Amino acid sequence: MKTIAIIGAMQEEITPLLAYFKDYDTKNIGGNSYYIANYKNYKIIIAYSKIGKIHAALTCSSMILCFNADYIIFTGVAGGLSSDLKIGDIVLATSLCQYDVDITAFGHPLGFIPESSVYINTNKILNDIAKQVAKDKNIPLKDGIIASGDTFVSNRDKKQWIIENFNACAVEMEGASIAVVSNLLNIPFCVIRSISDSADDNADINFDEFLSTSAIKSASFVLSMVDKIIKI
Ligand code: SAH
């Protein structure tokens, strides 16, 4: 039986998924609860990692090494960097980077770690499925680079700095962890985010207001993807 893992960062990001699957077992590893449901010959494992790159790396590693996940999907919310992204819009990561990695003192590019790369690409098959879902449901889907770092970005200068240095269209705090771990362990992965704020001076207020509606949008998009993945 194949396994699809769906990861969020915060409880609010997975609540809509748990409401959908209803019947699930729970297993605890490393301070996280993993919810295991059976769905049409597939196993679906859902967890929220807690905020930030380290927590997300632990959850993603556990999904692959302890639960044998065959696919990793991240669902959640993000700050929009591109001016054409509005609150509630859905973004598909083409690649992810860690904007807060800086060993430029040694002559390396910003965001680069030796034996790794600044950008890690997401999986084409999963991305094509996301594009198909968007087409079927008539949802405008923006794809682009998503930048991750351990800061909630709520400042115009920082936002501009990330755009200029990484050409990213959205910013969040976990996606690059999913990319690093899944890529190293050879598991296909994708990152779907719905915009909760614009990473500007109003970001904290917007985030609180739109977290739940944007989280629902991302989760329901991912549920439609699951229905296509199980037909691969
Ligand atoms: N309000 C929360 C903290 C939210 S941190 C609390 O008090 O506990 C923001 C979360 O949403 C992270 O998981 C991150 O991935 C995502 N996110 C949304 N907008 C963001 C932004 N502008 N900058 C960074 N992360 C953002």
Tab-separated table of C-alpha atoms and ligand atoms in Angstrom:
chain	number	residue	atom	x	y	z
A	1	MET	CA	0.000	0.000	0.000
A	2	LYS	CA	1.414	3.402	-0.957
A	3	THR	CA	1.532	6.290	1.458
A	4	ILE	CA	0.890	9.993	0.879
A	5	ALA	CA	2.173	12.292	3.620
A	6	ILE	CA	0.602	15.717	4.068
A	7	ILE	CA	2.413	18.162	6.318
A	8	GLY	CA	1.370	21.558	7.657
A	9	ALA	CA	3.249	23.778	10.090
A	10	MET	CA	0.352	24.781	12.334
A	11	GLN	CA	-2.697	22.959	13.649
A	12	GLU	CA	-4.972	25.262	11.609
A	13	GLU	CA	-3.304	24.046	8.410
A	14	ILE	CA	-4.222	20.393	8.950
A	15	THR	CA	-7.572	20.757	10.741
A	16	PRO	CA	-9.481	20.795	7.403
A	17	LEU	CA	-7.749	17.545	6.383
A	18	LEU	CA	-8.581	15.774	9.627
A	19	ALA	CA	-12.183	16.941	9.301
A	20	TYR	CA	-12.263	15.390	5.830
A	21	PHE	CA	-10.767	11.988	6.700
A	22	LYS	CA	-12.586	11.772	10.081
A	23	ASP	CA	-11.461	8.202	10.882
A	24	TYR	CA	-7.785	7.995	11.746
A	25	ASP	CA	-5.276	6.448	14.152
A	26	THR	CA	-2.752	8.607	15.968
A	27	LYS	CA	0.915	7.915	16.611
A	28	ASN	CA	3.306	10.209	18.491
A	29	ILE	CA	6.940	10.678	17.501
A	30	GLY	CA	9.289	13.393	18.718
A	31	GLY	CA	6.608	15.651	20.098
A	32	ASN	CA	4.368	15.479	17.020
A	33	SER	CA	1.129	13.600	16.442
A	34	TYR	CA	0.842	11.697	13.170
A	35	TYR	CA	-2.700	10.960	11.989
A	36	ILE	CA	-3.025	7.849	9.851
A	37	ALA	CA	-6.066	7.304	7.637
A	38	ASN	CA	-6.906	4.757	4.969
A	39	TYR	CA	-8.217	6.178	1.723
A	40	LYS	CA	-9.040	4.122	-1.378
A	41	ASN	CA	-6.099	1.686	-1.125
A	42	TYR	CA	-3.726	4.414	-0.005
A	43	LYS	CA	-2.479	5.346	3.420
A	44	ILE	CA	-2.671	9.084	4.155
A	45	ILE	CA	-0.508	10.411	6.987
A	46	ILE	CA	-1.119	13.923	8.236
A	47	ALA	CA	0.854	15.983	10.751
A	48	TYR	CA	1.660	19.539	11.654
A	49	SER	CA	5.303	20.097	12.449
A	50	LYS	CA	5.206	23.287	14.527
A	51	ILE	CA	6.613	26.467	13.048
A	52	GLY	CA	10.063	26.763	11.499
A	53	LYS	CA	12.607	24.917	9.408
A	54	ILE	CA	13.942	22.596	12.115
A	55	HIS	CA	10.526	21.333	13.178
A	56	ALA	CA	9.524	20.821	9.562
A	57	ALA	CA	12.737	18.881	8.886
A	58	LEU	CA	12.011	16.509	11.771
A	59	THR	CA	8.427	15.936	10.641
A	60	CYS	CA	9.401	15.373	7.038
A	61	SER	CA	12.192	12.965	8.025
A	62	SER	CA	9.799	11.056	10.275
A	63	MET	CA	7.217	10.846	7.493
A	64	ILE	CA	9.792	9.254	5.205
A	65	LEU	CA	11.867	7.143	7.591
A	66	CYS	CA	9.229	6.010	10.104
A	67	PHE	CA	6.095	5.976	7.921
A	68	ASN	CA	7.644	5.144	4.523
A	69	ALA	CA	5.948	8.031	2.763
A	70	ASP	CA	5.983	7.672	-1.035
A	71	TYR	CA	4.937	11.298	-1.613
A	72	ILE	CA	5.294	14.404	0.510
A	73	ILE	CA	2.902	17.318	0.141
A	74	PHE	CA	3.209	20.469	2.213
A	75	THR	CA	0.055	22.529	2.708
A	76	GLY	CA	-0.200	25.860	4.468
A	77	VAL	CA	-0.119	29.614	4.256
A	78	ALA	CA	2.568	32.054	3.145
A	79	GLY	CA	3.360	35.710	2.793
A	80	GLY	CA	3.009	36.981	-0.775
A	81	LEU	CA	6.049	38.728	-2.263
A	82	SER	CA	4.916	39.177	-5.881
A	83	SER	CA	2.652	42.148	-6.415
A	84	ASP	CA	0.262	39.959	-8.425
A	85	LEU	CA	-0.440	37.697	-5.430
A	86	LYS	CA	-3.506	38.503	-3.345
A	87	ILE	CA	-4.621	37.044	-0.036
A	88	GLY	CA	-6.241	33.657	-0.690
A	89	ASP	CA	-4.323	32.987	-3.928
A	90	ILE	CA	-2.652	29.599	-4.279
A	91	VAL	CA	1.049	29.237	-4.983
A	92	LEU	CA	2.876	26.153	-6.202
A	93	ALA	CA	6.616	26.078	-5.445
A	94	THR	CA	8.774	25.362	-8.500
A	95	SER	CA	11.800	25.384	-6.214
A	96	LEU	CA	12.638	26.405	-2.671
A	97	CYS	CA	15.564	28.145	-1.002
A	98	GLN	CA	16.717	29.129	2.476
A	99	TYR	CA	17.010	32.919	2.363
A	100	ASP	CA	18.510	32.996	5.877
A	101	VAL	CA	21.564	30.868	5.054
A	102	ASP	CA	24.586	33.154	4.786
A	103	ILE	CA	28.174	31.917	4.571
A	104	THR	CA	29.077	34.621	2.078
A	105	ALA	CA	32.070	35.436	4.340
A	106	PHE	CA	33.758	32.468	2.606
A	107	GLY	CA	32.877	33.621	-0.890
A	108	HIS	CA	29.789	31.442	-1.296
A	109	PRO	CA	26.588	32.843	-2.804
A	110	LEU	CA	23.785	33.820	-0.433
A	111	GLY	CA	21.633	30.815	0.476
A	112	PHE	CA	24.290	28.298	-0.550
A	113	ILE	CA	25.551	25.393	1.570
A	114	PRO	CA	28.492	23.313	0.263
A	115	GLU	CA	27.397	19.952	-1.217
A	116	SER	CA	23.867	21.360	-1.580
A	117	SER	CA	22.385	24.042	-3.815
A	118	VAL	CA	20.661	27.397	-3.340
A	119	TYR	CA	17.437	26.158	-4.991
A	120	ILE	CA	15.920	22.682	-4.781
A	121	ASN	CA	13.326	21.781	-7.394
A	122	THR	CA	9.975	20.258	-6.555
A	123	ASN	CA	8.651	17.137	-8.309
A	124	LYS	CA	7.334	17.546	-11.857
A	125	ILE	CA	4.685	14.815	-11.642
A	126	LEU	CA	3.170	16.327	-8.489
A	127	ASN	CA	3.398	19.836	-9.942
A	128	ASP	CA	1.627	18.699	-13.118
A	129	ILE	CA	-1.122	17.228	-10.943
A	130	ALA	CA	-1.417	20.569	-9.110
A	131	LYS	CA	-1.724	22.378	-12.446
A	132	GLN	CA	-4.401	19.916	-13.547
A	133	VAL	CA	-6.381	20.472	-10.335
A	134	ALA	CA	-6.160	24.233	-10.852
A	135	LYS	CA	-7.396	23.826	-14.414
A	136	ASP	CA	-10.275	21.502	-13.468
A	137	LYS	CA	-11.419	23.809	-10.677
A	138	ASN	CA	-10.715	27.013	-12.558
A	139	ILE	CA	-8.383	28.231	-9.813
A	140	PRO	CA	-5.632	30.627	-10.907
A	141	LEU	CA	-2.399	28.957	-9.785
A	142	LYS	CA	0.825	30.916	-9.589
A	143	ASP	CA	4.065	28.982	-9.641
A	144	GLY	CA	7.445	30.282	-8.607
A	145	ILE	CA	10.278	30.189	-6.120
A	146	ILE	CA	9.312	30.034	-2.455
A	147	ALA	CA	11.853	31.321	0.071
A	148	SER	CA	11.970	29.924	3.603
A	149	GLY	CA	13.594	31.268	6.751
A	150	ASP	CA	13.011	31.308	10.486
A	151	THR	CA	11.416	34.761	10.566
A	152	PHE	CA	7.866	35.979	10.102
A	153	VAL	CA	8.459	38.652	7.460
A	154	SER	CA	6.403	41.758	8.206
A	155	ASN	CA	8.600	44.490	6.866
A	156	ARG	CA	8.896	46.102	3.436
A	157	ASP	CA	12.705	46.267	3.409
A	158	LYS	CA	13.145	42.619	4.325
A	159	LYS	CA	10.504	41.645	1.783
A	160	GLN	CA	12.303	43.623	-0.926
A	161	TRP	CA	15.656	42.092	0.058
A	162	ILE	CA	14.275	38.558	-0.373
A	163	ILE	CA	12.752	39.417	-3.763
A	164	GLU	CA	15.990	40.975	-5.003
A	165	ASN	CA	18.304	38.248	-3.771
A	166	PHE	CA	16.209	35.133	-4.406
A	167	ASN	CA	13.597	36.129	-6.978
A	168	ALA	CA	10.967	34.477	-4.770
A	169	CYS	CA	7.213	35.000	-5.147
A	170	ALA	CA	6.294	33.929	-1.607
A	171	VAL	CA	7.922	33.583	1.794
A	172	GLU	CA	7.279	31.151	4.631
A	173	MET	CA	9.120	29.257	7.344
A	174	GLU	CA	9.153	25.535	6.453
A	175	GLY	CA	9.086	24.733	2.739
A	176	ALA	CA	12.842	24.567	2.157
A	177	SER	CA	13.157	21.951	4.923
A	178	ILE	CA	10.713	19.735	3.105
A	179	ALA	CA	12.759	20.267	-0.052
A	180	VAL	CA	16.133	19.491	1.521
A	181	VAL	CA	14.950	16.372	3.358
A	182	SER	CA	12.796	14.918	0.570
A	183	ASN	CA	15.449	15.591	-2.050
A	184	LEU	CA	18.206	13.927	-0.018
A	185	LEU	CA	15.995	10.924	0.717
A	186	ASN	CA	14.750	10.743	-2.892
A	187	ILE	CA	11.049	11.163	-2.212
A	188	PRO	CA	8.878	13.202	-4.629
A	189	PHE	CA	7.526	16.312	-2.926
A	190	CYS	CA	5.627	19.500	-3.600
A	191	VAL	CA	4.705	22.616	-1.645
A	192	ILE	CA	1.301	24.297	-1.919
A	193	ARG	CA	0.626	27.529	-0.057
A	194	SER	CA	-2.276	29.923	0.078
A	195	ILE	CA	-1.442	33.570	0.724
A	196	SER	CA	-2.376	34.815	4.222
A	197	ASP	CA	-0.629	38.191	4.099
A	198	SER	CA	1.753	40.242	1.957
A	199	ALA	CA	4.825	40.104	4.243
A	200	ASP	CA	4.504	43.876	4.693
A	201	ASP	CA	3.779	46.151	7.630
A	202	ASN	CA	0.212	44.776	7.937
A	203	ALA	CA	1.309	41.134	7.758
A	204	ASP	CA	0.645	40.233	11.390
A	205	ILE	CA	-2.895	41.636	11.321
A	206	ASN	CA	-3.665	40.058	7.928
A	207	PHE	CA	-2.197	36.734	9.031
A	208	ASP	CA	-4.462	36.500	12.078
A	209	GLU	CA	-7.477	37.426	9.983
A	210	PHE	CA	-6.834	35.117	7.025
A	211	LEU	CA	-4.934	32.139	8.479
A	212	SER	CA	-7.949	29.907	8.715
A	213	THR	CA	-9.609	30.738	5.354
A	214	SER	CA	-6.320	30.535	3.465
A	215	ALA	CA	-5.388	27.281	5.252
A	216	ILE	CA	-8.719	25.791	4.153
A	217	LYS	CA	-8.094	26.845	0.546
A	218	SER	CA	-4.689	25.192	0.498
A	219	ALA	CA	-5.931	22.016	2.215
A	220	SER	CA	-8.879	21.576	-0.134
A	221	PHE	CA	-6.583	22.065	-3.117
A	222	VAL	CA	-4.305	19.344	-1.721
A	223	LEU	CA	-7.267	17.009	-1.185
A	224	SER	CA	-8.100	17.329	-4.882
A	225	MET	CA	-4.483	16.486	-5.655
A	226	VAL	CA	-4.713	13.345	-3.506
A	227	ASP	CA	-7.621	12.112	-5.630
A	228	LYS	CA	-5.409	12.392	-8.702
A	229	ILE	CA	-2.254	10.976	-7.106
A	230	ILE	CA	-4.047	7.768	-6.148
A	231	LYS	CA	-4.748	7.233	-9.849
A	232	ILE	CA	-1.074	7.445	-10.887
B	1	SAH	N1	0.641	33.613	14.742
B	1	SAH	C1	1.487	32.450	15.002
B	1	SAH	C2	2.832	32.562	14.308
B	1	SAH	C3	2.716	32.434	12.830
B	1	SAH	S1	4.273	32.341	12.050
B	1	SAH	C4	1.669	32.306	16.495
B	1	SAH	O1	1.589	33.289	17.208
B	1	SAH	O2	1.901	31.173	16.945
B	1	SAH	C5	3.761	32.252	10.357
B	1	SAH	C6	3.444	30.899	9.791
B	1	SAH	O3	2.792	31.051	8.554
B	1	SAH	C7	4.670	30.046	9.485
B	1	SAH	O4	4.369	28.686	9.617
B	1	SAH	C8	5.003	30.435	8.026
B	1	SAH	O5	5.372	29.319	7.249
B	1	SAH	C9	3.724	31.040	7.458
B	1	SAH	N2	3.799	32.442	7.006
B	1	SAH	C10	2.717	33.140	6.591
B	1	SAH	N3	3.050	34.415	6.290
B	1	SAH	C11	4.387	34.532	6.508
B	1	SAH	C12	5.296	35.629	6.405
B	1	SAH	N4	4.882	36.852	6.060
B	1	SAH	N5	6.603	35.400	6.727
B	1	SAH	C13	7.007	34.175	7.101
B	1	SAH	N6	6.176	33.113	7.246
B	1	SAH	C14	4.868	33.277	6.964
